[in-house]
């Protein structure tokens, strides 16, 4: 970004960015749970959904950290 351009200072942009953080982890956990249950049903097992929940939580936290670090980079 050139030095003469200011970053977007609209407060609604910040609200949208930070509210997205609150949906990333639950959405990832829910998706991991649903995919794990689907695999449990398909493979006739009862434990794969736990792996899906853990995998979803880890991916949710990774994405949250990426979003937070990019937010700090935008401010500087």
GROMACS .gro file of C-alpha atoms in nm:
model
   76
    1UNK     CA    1   0.000   0.000   0.000
    2UNK     CA    2   0.148   0.339  -0.094
    3UNK     CA    3   0.221   0.583   0.187
    4UNK     CA    4  -0.027   0.844   0.065
    5UNK     CA    5  -0.327   0.608   0.099
    6UNK     CA    6  -0.487   0.566   0.441
    7UNK     CA    7  -0.616   0.227   0.552
    8UNK     CA    8  -0.994   0.201   0.571
    9UNK     CA    9  -1.099   0.374   0.896
   10UNK     CA   10  -1.467   0.287   0.871
   11UNK     CA   11  -1.573   0.148   1.212
   12UNK     CA   12  -1.811  -0.101   1.047
   13UNK     CA   13  -1.515  -0.267   0.877
   14UNK     CA   14  -1.358  -0.328   1.218
   15UNK     CA   15  -1.687  -0.458   1.359
   16UNK     CA   16  -1.723  -0.701   1.069
   17UNK     CA   17  -1.364  -0.822   1.103
   18UNK     CA   18  -1.385  -0.884   1.478
   19UNK     CA   19  -1.730  -1.039   1.467
   20UNK     CA   20  -1.599  -1.286   1.211
   21UNK     CA   21  -1.348  -1.404   1.471
   22UNK     CA   22  -1.634  -1.523   1.691
   23UNK     CA   23  -1.775  -1.746   1.418
   24UNK     CA   24  -1.457  -1.909   1.293
   25UNK     CA   25  -1.398  -2.159   1.574
   26UNK     CA   26  -1.760  -2.274   1.622
   27UNK     CA   27  -1.806  -2.315   1.248
   28UNK     CA   28  -1.486  -2.518   1.216
   29UNK     CA   29  -1.578  -2.740   1.512
   30UNK     CA   30  -1.930  -2.795   1.378
   31UNK     CA   31  -1.797  -2.882   1.032
   32UNK     CA   32  -1.545  -3.125   1.184
   33UNK     CA   33  -1.820  -3.285   1.393
   34UNK     CA   34  -2.054  -3.326   1.097
   35UNK     CA   35  -1.785  -3.470   0.871
   36UNK     CA   36  -1.675  -3.705   1.150
   37UNK     CA   37  -2.033  -3.824   1.205
   38UNK     CA   38  -2.070  -3.879   0.833
   39UNK     CA   39  -1.752  -4.089   0.828
   40UNK     CA   40  -1.873  -4.277   1.138
   41UNK     CA   41  -2.195  -4.362   0.960
   42UNK     CA   42  -2.019  -4.461   0.639
   43UNK     CA   43  -1.745  -4.670   0.807
   44UNK     CA   44  -1.968  -4.811   1.087
   45UNK     CA   45  -1.750  -4.672   1.367
   46UNK     CA   46  -1.828  -4.461   1.674
   47UNK     CA   47  -1.513  -4.257   1.740
   48UNK     CA   48  -1.416  -4.067   1.425
   49UNK     CA   49  -1.638  -3.769   1.514
   50UNK     CA   50  -1.408  -3.698   1.811
   51UNK     CA   51  -1.113  -3.670   1.573
   52UNK     CA   52  -1.321  -3.439   1.354
   53UNK     CA   53  -1.406  -3.212   1.647
   54UNK     CA   54  -1.043  -3.189   1.755
   55UNK     CA   55  -0.925  -3.130   1.397
   56UNK     CA   56  -1.192  -2.862   1.349
   57UNK     CA   57  -1.094  -2.688   1.673
   58UNK     CA   58  -0.727  -2.684   1.574
   59UNK     CA   59  -0.805  -2.546   1.229
   60UNK     CA   60  -1.038  -2.287   1.383
   61UNK     CA   61  -0.767  -2.163   1.616
   62UNK     CA   62  -0.513  -2.152   1.334
   63UNK     CA   63  -0.749  -1.944   1.120
   64UNK     CA   64  -0.827  -1.716   1.416
   65UNK     CA   65  -0.455  -1.656   1.473
   66UNK     CA   66  -0.405  -1.581   1.101
   67UNK     CA   67  -0.689  -1.330   1.105
   68UNK     CA   68  -0.559  -1.165   1.422
   69UNK     CA   69  -0.204  -1.133   1.293
   70UNK     CA   70  -0.323  -0.990   0.962
   71UNK     CA   71  -0.531  -0.740   1.159
   72UNK     CA   72  -0.221  -0.626   1.348
   73UNK     CA   73  -0.024  -0.598   1.025
   74UNK     CA   74  -0.297  -0.375   0.875
   75UNK     CA   75  -0.269  -0.131   1.166
   76UNK     CA   76   0.105  -0.081   1.132
   0.00000   0.00000   0.00000
